[in-house]
Structures are given as C-alpha cells and as structure tokens.
PDB file of C-alpha atoms in Angstrom:
ATOM      1  CA  MET A   1     130.264  57.885 101.888  1.00 96.00           C
ATOM      2  CA  LEU A   2     131.530  61.242 100.738  1.00 98.00           C
ATOM      3  CA  VAL A   3     129.424  64.212 101.833  1.00 98.00           C
ATOM      4  CA  LYS A   4     130.968  67.380 101.693  1.00 98.00           C
ATOM      5  CA  LEU A   5     130.093  71.492 101.237  1.00 98.00           C
ATOM      6  CA  VAL A   6     133.255  72.621  99.269  1.00 98.00           C
ATOM      7  CA  THR A   7     134.220  76.054  97.514  1.00 98.00           C
ATOM      8  CA  ASP A   8     134.761  74.315  94.257  1.00 98.00           C
ATOM      9  CA  VAL A   9     133.289  70.494  93.370  1.00 98.00           C
ATOM     10  CA  ASP A  10     135.580  68.609  91.664  1.00 98.00           C
ATOM     11  CA  LEU A  11     134.344  65.837  89.461  1.00 98.00           C
ATOM     12  CA  ASN A  12     137.786  63.564  89.289  1.00 98.00           C
ATOM     13  CA  GLU A  13     137.217  63.722  93.398  1.00 98.00           C
ATOM     14  CA  ALA A  14     134.008  62.359  92.907  1.00 98.00           C
ATOM     15  CA  TYR A  15     134.759  59.807  90.413  1.00 98.00           C
ATOM     16  CA  SER A  16     137.855  58.669  92.199  1.00 98.00           C
ATOM     17  CA  TYR A  17     136.278  58.110  95.586  1.00 98.00           C
ATOM     18  CA  LEU A  18     133.095  56.165  93.534  1.00 98.00           C
ATOM     19  CA  GLN A  19     135.703  53.439  92.261  1.00 98.00           C
ATOM     20  CA  HIS A  20     134.766  50.089  93.596  1.00 98.00           C
ATOM     21  CA  PRO A  21     135.346  46.440  92.513  1.00 98.00           C
ATOM     22  CA  GLY A  22     131.980  45.266  93.366  1.00 97.00           C
ATOM     23  CA  ALA A  23     130.620  48.068  91.159  1.00 97.00           C
ATOM     24  CA  GLY A  24     128.990  47.773  87.283  1.00 97.00           C
ATOM     25  CA  GLY A  25     127.672  51.193  86.950  1.00 97.00           C
ATOM     26  CA  ILE A  26     128.443  54.611  88.248  1.00 98.00           C
ATOM     27  CA  ASP A  27     126.010  57.376  87.678  1.00 98.00           C
ATOM     28  CA  LEU A  28     126.812  60.971  88.437  1.00 98.00           C
ATOM     29  CA  PHE A  29     124.522  63.850  88.550  1.00 98.00           C
ATOM     30  CA  VAL A  30     125.970  67.441  87.961  1.00 98.00           C
ATOM     31  CA  GLY A  31     124.162  70.272  88.441  1.00 98.00           C
ATOM     32  CA  THR A  32     125.460  73.460  86.660  1.00 98.00           C
ATOM     33  CA  VAL A  33     124.566  77.150  86.692  1.00 97.00           C
ATOM     34  CA  ARG A  34     121.989  77.865  83.787  1.00 96.00           C
ATOM     35  CA  ASN A  35     122.200  81.194  81.718  1.00 96.00           C
ATOM     36  CA  HIS A  36     118.553  82.002  82.132  1.00 95.00           C
ATOM     37  CA  ALA A  37     115.832  81.730  84.336  1.00 93.00           C
ATOM     38  CA  GLN A  38     112.191  83.015  84.318  1.00 85.00           C
ATOM     39  CA  GLY A  39     112.811  84.265  80.847  1.00 90.00           C
ATOM     40  CA  LYS A  40     115.598  86.612  82.070  1.00 94.00           C
ATOM     41  CA  GLU A  41     119.320  86.236  81.256  1.00 97.00           C
ATOM     42  CA  VAL A  42     121.213  84.822  84.395  1.00 97.00           C
ATOM     43  CA  VAL A  43     124.590  86.555  85.554  1.00 95.00           C
ATOM     44  CA  LYS A  44     125.775  84.544  88.643  1.00 97.00           C
ATOM     45  CA  LEU A  45     124.416  82.160  91.523  1.00 98.00           C
ATOM     46  CA  VAL A  46     125.593  82.615  95.552  1.00 98.00           C
ATOM     47  CA  PHE A  47     125.076  79.615  97.316  1.00 98.00           C
ATOM     48  CA  GLU A  48     124.375  80.158 101.173  1.00 98.00           C
ATOM     49  CA  ALA A  49     124.399  77.108 103.889  1.00 98.00           C
ATOM     50  CA  TYR A  50     123.730  76.409 107.270  1.00 98.00           C
ATOM     51  CA  ALA A  51     126.607  74.163 107.042  1.00 98.00           C
ATOM     52  CA  PRO A  52     126.374  72.182 109.935  1.00 98.00           C
ATOM     53  CA  MET A  53     122.610  71.455 109.237  1.00 98.00           C
ATOM     54  CA  ALA A  54     123.269  71.069 105.390  1.00 98.00           C
ATOM     55  CA  LEU A  55     125.753  68.354 106.034  1.00 98.00           C
ATOM     56  CA  LYS A  56     123.203  66.450 108.710  1.00 98.00           C
ATOM     57  CA  GLU A  57     120.725  66.415 106.413  1.00 98.00           C
ATOM     58  CA  MET A  58     122.831  65.392 103.388  1.00 98.00           C
ATOM     59  CA  GLN A  59     124.034  62.531 105.374  1.00 98.00           C
ATOM     60  CA  LYS A  60     120.489  61.281 106.539  1.00 98.00           C
ATOM     61  CA  LEU A  61     119.714  61.411 102.804  1.00 98.00           C
ATOM     62  CA  ALA A  62     122.812  58.991 102.030  1.00 98.00           C
ATOM     63  CA  GLN A  63     121.943  56.996 105.124  1.00 98.00           C
ATOM     64  CA  ALA A  64     118.282  56.630 103.342  1.00 98.00           C
ATOM     65  CA  ALA A  65     119.523  55.980 100.031  1.00 98.00           C
ATOM     66  CA  GLN A  66     122.322  53.440 101.629  1.00 98.00           C
ATOM     67  CA  GLN A  67     119.142  51.240 103.663  1.00 98.00           C
ATOM     68  CA  GLN A  68     117.072  51.588 100.401  1.00 98.00           C
ATOM     69  CA  TRP A  69     119.395  50.150  97.815  1.00 98.00           C
ATOM     70  CA  PRO A  70     122.508  48.098  97.199  1.00 98.00           C
ATOM     71  CA  ILE A  71     124.844  51.029  97.092  1.00 98.00           C
ATOM     72  CA  GLU A  72     128.838  50.165  97.004  1.00 98.00           C
ATOM     73  CA  LYS A  73     130.026  54.028  97.129  1.00 98.00           C
ATOM     74  CA  LEU A  74     127.760  57.068  97.149  1.00 98.00           C
ATOM     75  CA  VAL A  75     129.320  60.961  97.058  1.00 98.00           C
ATOM     76  CA  MET A  76     127.267  64.421  97.526  1.00 98.00           C
ATOM     77  CA  LEU A  77     129.207  67.595  97.152  1.00 98.00           C
ATOM     78  CA  HIS A  78     127.873  70.852  96.861  1.00 98.00           C
ATOM     79  CA  ALA A  79     129.401  74.256  96.081  1.00 98.00           C
ATOM     80  CA  VAL A  80     128.708  77.470  98.512  1.00 98.00           C
ATOM     81  CA  GLY A  81     130.051  80.775  97.310  1.00 98.00           C
ATOM     82  CA  GLU A  82     129.827  82.330  93.792  1.00 98.00           C
ATOM     83  CA  LYS A  83     129.169  80.415  90.550  1.00 98.00           C
ATOM     84  CA  LEU A  84     129.421  81.707  87.150  1.00 98.00           C
ATOM     85  CA  VAL A  85     127.065  80.271  84.066  1.00 97.00           C
ATOM     86  CA  GLY A  86     128.455  76.781  83.067  1.00 97.00           C
ATOM     87  CA  GLU A  87     130.127  76.229  86.181  1.00 98.00           C
ATOM     88  CA  PRO A  88     129.403  72.870  88.457  1.00 98.00           C
ATOM     89  CA  VAL A  89     127.522  73.553  91.807  1.00 98.00           C
ATOM     90  CA  VAL A  90     126.532  70.058  93.129  1.00 98.00           C
ATOM     91  CA  ILE A  91     128.008  66.551  92.290  1.00 98.00           C
ATOM     92  CA  ILE A  92     125.667  63.297  93.124  1.00 98.00           C
ATOM     93  CA  GLY A  93     127.538  60.125  92.699  1.00 98.00           C
ATOM     94  CA  VAL A  94     126.539  56.520  93.283  1.00 98.00           C
ATOM     95  CA  ALA A  95     128.501  53.170  92.016  1.00 98.00           C
ATOM     96  CA  SER A  96     126.543  50.106  92.409  1.00 98.00           C
ATOM     97  CA  ALA A  97     126.681  46.457  90.980  1.00 98.00           C
ATOM     98  CA  HIS A  98     123.893  47.414  88.422  1.00 97.00           C
ATOM     99  CA  ARG A  99     122.911  50.452  86.550  1.00 97.00           C
ATOM    100  CA  ASP A 100     119.182  50.869  87.879  1.00 98.00           C
ATOM    101  CA  VAL A 101     120.066  51.386  91.415  1.00 98.00           C
ATOM    102  CA  ALA A 102     122.893  53.774  90.357  1.00 98.00           C
ATOM    103  CA  PHE A 103     120.492  55.572  88.605  1.00 98.00           C
ATOM    104  CA  THR A 104     117.294  55.365  91.020  1.00 98.00           C
ATOM    105  CA  ALA A 105     119.400  56.399  94.155  1.00 98.00           C
ATOM    106  CA  CYS A 106     121.325  59.294  92.387  1.00 98.00           C
ATOM    107  CA  ARG A 107     117.614  60.864  91.046  1.00 98.00           C
ATOM    108  CA  PHE A 108     116.572  60.541  94.780  1.00 98.00           C
ATOM    109  CA  LEU A 109     119.584  62.230  96.224  1.00 98.00           C
ATOM    110  CA  ILE A 110     119.230  65.138  94.080  1.00 98.00           C
ATOM    111  CA  ASP A 111     115.627  65.678  94.255  1.00 98.00           C
ATOM    112  CA  GLU A 112     115.582  65.045  98.037  1.00 98.00           C
ATOM    113  CA  LEU A 113     118.829  67.654  98.537  1.00 98.00           C
ATOM    114  CA  LYS A 114     116.607  70.210  96.897  1.00 98.00           C
ATOM    115  CA  LYS A 115     113.621  69.824  99.315  1.00 98.00           C
ATOM    116  CA  THR A 116     115.440  69.200 102.653  1.00 97.00           C
ATOM    117  CA  VAL A 117     118.854  70.270 102.710  1.00 98.00           C
ATOM    118  CA  PRO A 118     119.574  73.890 104.077  1.00 98.00           C
ATOM    119  CA  ILE A 119     121.230  75.396 100.990  1.00 98.00           C
ATOM    120  CA  TRP A 120     119.861  78.698  99.470  1.00 98.00           C
ATOM    121  CA  LYS A 121     120.796  80.229  96.000  1.00 98.00           C
ATOM    122  CA  LYS A 122     120.626  83.805  95.156  1.00 98.00           C
ATOM    123  CA  GLU A 123     120.204  84.455  91.327  1.00 97.00           C
ATOM    124  CA  TYR A 124     121.683  87.848  89.417  1.00 97.00           C
ATOM    125  CA  TYR A 125     120.202  88.902  86.730  1.00 96.00           C
ATOM    126  CA  GLN A 126     121.582  92.014  84.733  1.00 93.00           C
ATOM    127  CA  ASP A 127     119.497  94.406  86.925  1.00 93.00           C
ATOM    128  CA  ASN A 128     118.093  92.753  90.205  1.00 95.00           C
ATOM    129  CA  SER A 129     118.447  89.427  91.697  1.00 96.00           C
ATOM    130  CA  VAL A 130     116.235  87.019  94.095  1.00 96.00           C
ATOM    131  CA  TRP A 131     116.716  84.554  96.359  1.00 98.00           C
ATOM    132  CA  VAL A 132     115.276  81.137  94.556  1.00 97.00           C
ATOM    133  CA  ASN A 133     111.874  79.480  96.196  1.00 96.00           C
ATOM    134  CA  ALA A 134     111.407  82.457  98.662  1.00 97.00           C
ATOM    135  CA  HIS A 135     107.920  83.508  97.184  1.00 97.00           C
ATOM    136  CA  PRO A 136     105.045  81.832  96.121  1.00 95.00           C
TER     137      PRO A 136
ATOM    138  CA  MET B   1     118.029  84.020 122.684  1.00 89.00           C
ATOM    139  CA  GLU B   2     120.083  84.610 119.471  1.00 93.00           C
ATOM    140  CA  LEU B   3     118.457  83.511 116.154  1.00 97.00           C
ATOM    141  CA  LEU B   4     121.166  82.297 112.989  1.00 98.00           C
ATOM    142  CA  LEU B   5     119.913  83.664 110.069  1.00 98.00           C
ATOM    143  CA  PHE B   6     120.122  82.673 106.223  1.00 98.00           C
ATOM    144  CA  GLY B   7     119.368  83.540 102.977  1.00 98.00           C
ATOM    145  CA  ILE B   8     116.016  85.926 102.558  1.00 98.00           C
ATOM    146  CA  THR B   9     115.959  86.159 106.311  1.00 98.00           C
ATOM    147  CA  ARG B  10     119.104  87.630 107.033  1.00 98.00           C
ATOM    148  CA  GLU B  11     118.097  90.156 104.118  1.00 97.00           C
ATOM    149  CA  ILE B  12     114.784  90.949 106.304  1.00 98.00           C
ATOM    150  CA  VAL B  13     116.015  91.494 109.291  1.00 98.00           C
ATOM    151  CA  GLY B  14     119.312  92.899 108.498  1.00 97.00           C
ATOM    152  CA  GLY B  15     122.136  90.903 109.759  1.00 97.00           C
ATOM    153  CA  SER B  16     123.134  87.145 110.062  1.00 97.00           C
ATOM    154  CA  THR B  17     121.811  86.999 113.778  1.00 98.00           C
ATOM    155  CA  LEU B  18     118.623  88.369 115.650  1.00 97.00           C
ATOM    156  CA  THR B  19     118.815  88.607 119.205  1.00 95.00           C
ATOM    157  CA  VAL B  20     115.615  88.076 121.051  1.00 93.00           C
ATOM    158  CA  ALA B  21     115.139  89.534 124.263  1.00 91.00           C
ATOM    159  CA  PRO B  22     114.816  87.698 127.485  1.00 88.00           C
ATOM    160  CA  GLU B  23     111.622  89.090 128.503  1.00 90.00           C
ATOM    161  CA  GLU B  24     109.816  87.951 125.246  1.00 90.00           C
ATOM    162  CA  PRO B  25     107.257  85.383 126.066  1.00 88.00           C
ATOM    163  CA  LEU B  26     108.260  82.716 123.252  1.00 94.00           C
ATOM    164  CA  GLN B  27     108.325  78.969 124.753  1.00 95.00           C
ATOM    165  CA  THR B  28     107.444  77.447 121.703  1.00 97.00           C
ATOM    166  CA  VAL B  29     108.662  77.307 118.225  1.00 98.00           C
ATOM    167  CA  GLY B  30     105.289  78.326 117.205  1.00 97.00           C
ATOM    168  CA  GLN B  31     105.433  81.143 119.435  1.00 97.00           C
ATOM    169  CA  LEU B  32     108.744  82.315 117.810  1.00 97.00           C
ATOM    170  CA  LYS B  33     106.905  82.386 114.258  1.00 97.00           C
ATOM    171  CA  ALA B  34     104.339  83.935 115.409  1.00 97.00           C
ATOM    172  CA  TRP B  35     106.226  86.731 116.804  1.00 97.00           C
ATOM    173  CA  LEU B  36     108.532  87.059 113.987  1.00 97.00           C
ATOM    174  CA  ALA B  37     105.623  87.411 111.461  1.00 96.00           C
ATOM    175  CA  GLN B  38     104.596  90.262 113.913  1.00 96.00           C
ATOM    176  CA  LYS B  39     107.991  92.207 113.924  1.00 96.00           C
ATOM    177  CA  TYR B  40     108.774  91.198 110.420  1.00 97.00           C
ATOM    178  CA  PRO B  41     105.630  91.225 107.863  1.00 97.00           C
ATOM    179  CA  ALA B  42     107.938  90.176 105.090  1.00 98.00           C
ATOM    180  CA  MET B  43     108.196  87.084 106.332  1.00 97.00           C
ATOM    181  CA  GLN B  44     104.604  86.360 105.724  1.00 96.00           C
ATOM    182  CA  LYS B  45     105.495  86.771 102.257  1.00 97.00           C
ATOM    183  CA  LEU B  46     107.905  84.001 102.189  1.00 98.00           C
ATOM    184  CA  SER B  47     106.421  80.843 100.452  1.00 97.00           C
ATOM    185  CA  SER B  48     107.281  78.699 104.334  1.00 97.00           C
ATOM    186  CA  LEU B  49     109.306  79.596 107.001  1.00 97.00           C
ATOM    187  CA  ALA B  50     110.784  76.616 109.313  1.00 98.00           C
ATOM    188  CA  VAL B  51     112.686  76.789 112.557  1.00 98.00           C
ATOM    189  CA  ALA B  52     115.591  74.226 113.301  1.00 98.00           C
ATOM    190  CA  VAL B  53     116.746  73.516 116.930  1.00 98.00           C
ATOM    191  CA  ASP B  54     119.987  72.355 117.294  1.00 97.00           C
ATOM    192  CA  SER B  55     120.183  71.775 113.369  1.00 98.00           C
ATOM    193  CA  GLU B  56     117.107  69.725 113.162  1.00 98.00           C
ATOM    194  CA  TYR B  57     113.574  70.770 111.673  1.00 98.00           C
ATOM    195  CA  ALA B  58     111.249  71.844 114.616  1.00 98.00           C
ATOM    196  CA  ASP B  59     107.759  71.266 114.600  1.00 98.00           C
ATOM    197  CA  ASP B  60     105.516  73.781 116.210  1.00 98.00           C
ATOM    198  CA  ASP B  61     104.649  72.951 119.439  1.00 98.00           C
ATOM    199  CA  GLN B  62     108.842  72.374 120.453  1.00 98.00           C
ATOM    200  CA  PRO B  63     109.504  73.888 123.201  1.00 97.00           C
ATOM    201  CA  LEU B  64     112.245  76.453 122.955  1.00 96.00           C
ATOM    202  CA  ARG B  65     115.011  76.493 125.748  1.00 93.00           C
ATOM    203  CA  SER B  66     118.057  78.334 126.441  1.00 89.00           C
ATOM    204  CA  GLY B  67     121.067  76.937 125.337  1.00 92.00           C
ATOM    205  CA  GLN B  68     119.758  75.722 122.335  1.00 95.00           C
ATOM    206  CA  GLU B  69     120.838  76.881 118.724  1.00 97.00           C
ATOM    207  CA  VAL B  70     117.960  78.108 116.944  1.00 98.00           C
ATOM    208  CA  ALA B  71     117.926  78.891 112.937  1.00 98.00           C
ATOM    209  CA  LEU B  72     115.265  80.268 110.388  1.00 98.00           C
ATOM    210  CA  ILE B  73     115.077  78.254 107.647  1.00 98.00           C
ATOM    211  CA  PRO B  74     113.324  79.899 104.695  1.00 98.00           C
ATOM    212  CA  PRO B  75     112.552  78.062 101.717  1.00 98.00           C
ATOM    213  CA  VAL B  76     116.005  76.086 100.492  1.00 98.00           C
ATOM    214  CA  SER B  77     116.914  75.947  97.090  1.00 98.00           C
ATOM    215  CA  GLY B  78     119.887  74.147  96.713  1.00 97.00           C
ATOM    216  CA  GLY B  79     121.038  72.073  94.106  1.00 95.00           C
TER     217      GLY B  79
END
C-alpha cells in the first residue's frame, strides 16, 4: 500500500503505483476543492493534520480493506496546506481483479477517512472562515 | 503534561500546545475533558471532542501517565 500526506497529491504517482498484472480494474477517487459550501462562495481550503496519527489511521483503513477484499494495490494520498478551487486534495485508488471490489473498497476508504482520520479543513469565504464540522 | 492542539482547538486556546500544570488532578482522559470544558467553555460548543493518547483514540476511562503524547481531536473534516 502507498499511504502518504503530501503538499500536492499526484495523480500520476497514484496511477503508476496501482499498476499490477493481476488487476482487471483500477478505481481512482479524486476529491477536489469545490467553489461553494452552505450557499457561500469558497475561496480556498486549508488542511491541517496530526501527521503521525493520520498516517496510522489511514494505514488501519488500508489494512481493513485489504483483509475484507482481494486487493492487488491500494493508494491513499491526502494533501495538507492551502488548496484553491479545483485543486485535488485527496486521492484514493484501488486495483483489483474485478471492478466490483475496486469500486466498493474505494468508497469504503474515502467514507471512513472522512470519519476517523485526524485531518481538518478550514473553509475560507470572501468575508470569513470556518473549521468544517466543528459545530453542530 | 503538554497537549497537542489542532484545528479549532488550537484557535480556542491560542497556540499549538497547552501545558497543564502537574498539580492539576487529571488522572483520566475523562477528567482532562471535564477540565478543558470548564477552562475553555468554547470547547463545549464543538460537535465532539476526542482525545488521542500516543496517537490512538482514547476512551474516557483511559489513565493518563507522564511521558505520553496527548492530543485533542476536534471533529475531523478531511477528504
């Protein structure tokens, strides 16, 4: 598995890593910065991580996926720092013999990453900024 | 004990670490959370607040010992 926190996520790096002769399907999810949230225009996002724990939690998810499904290769890359509208911030990739596993495992990994991995994003609008999910 | 702070907890406290005096009677994660809620009322308004001990999520009854790395984990929002 390839699990990293990086300044810029690299789609080519992820796709290259996912190459495997036993794979019949490669699924890639790319999360990007959207230009709006809660009816407001988003200017940028800033990501912060508790790096050692974030990597540990990402590795746990990768291991859980590998135990549950027959996965040939798995990638989880997450960016930290400032990201502008349209830029990629997270890449999840799974290579497997068949597409069902690739789709399912990819979805599991991004959904669980959002729940447990200690990474935080602050959304900047024209007039203010908020930590996403901080308040009910 | 020195707490590591991230995201909104860093802004509430006004720094990336918070030193807790050794005379504070904080023996468990739950006691630490109660102490924080009293000292920083803004923390009570968060959707959730977890504590990590040595970079693992910790239950409220987990004991705190010197030498551990303790971090506050406000609601995560990666991805």
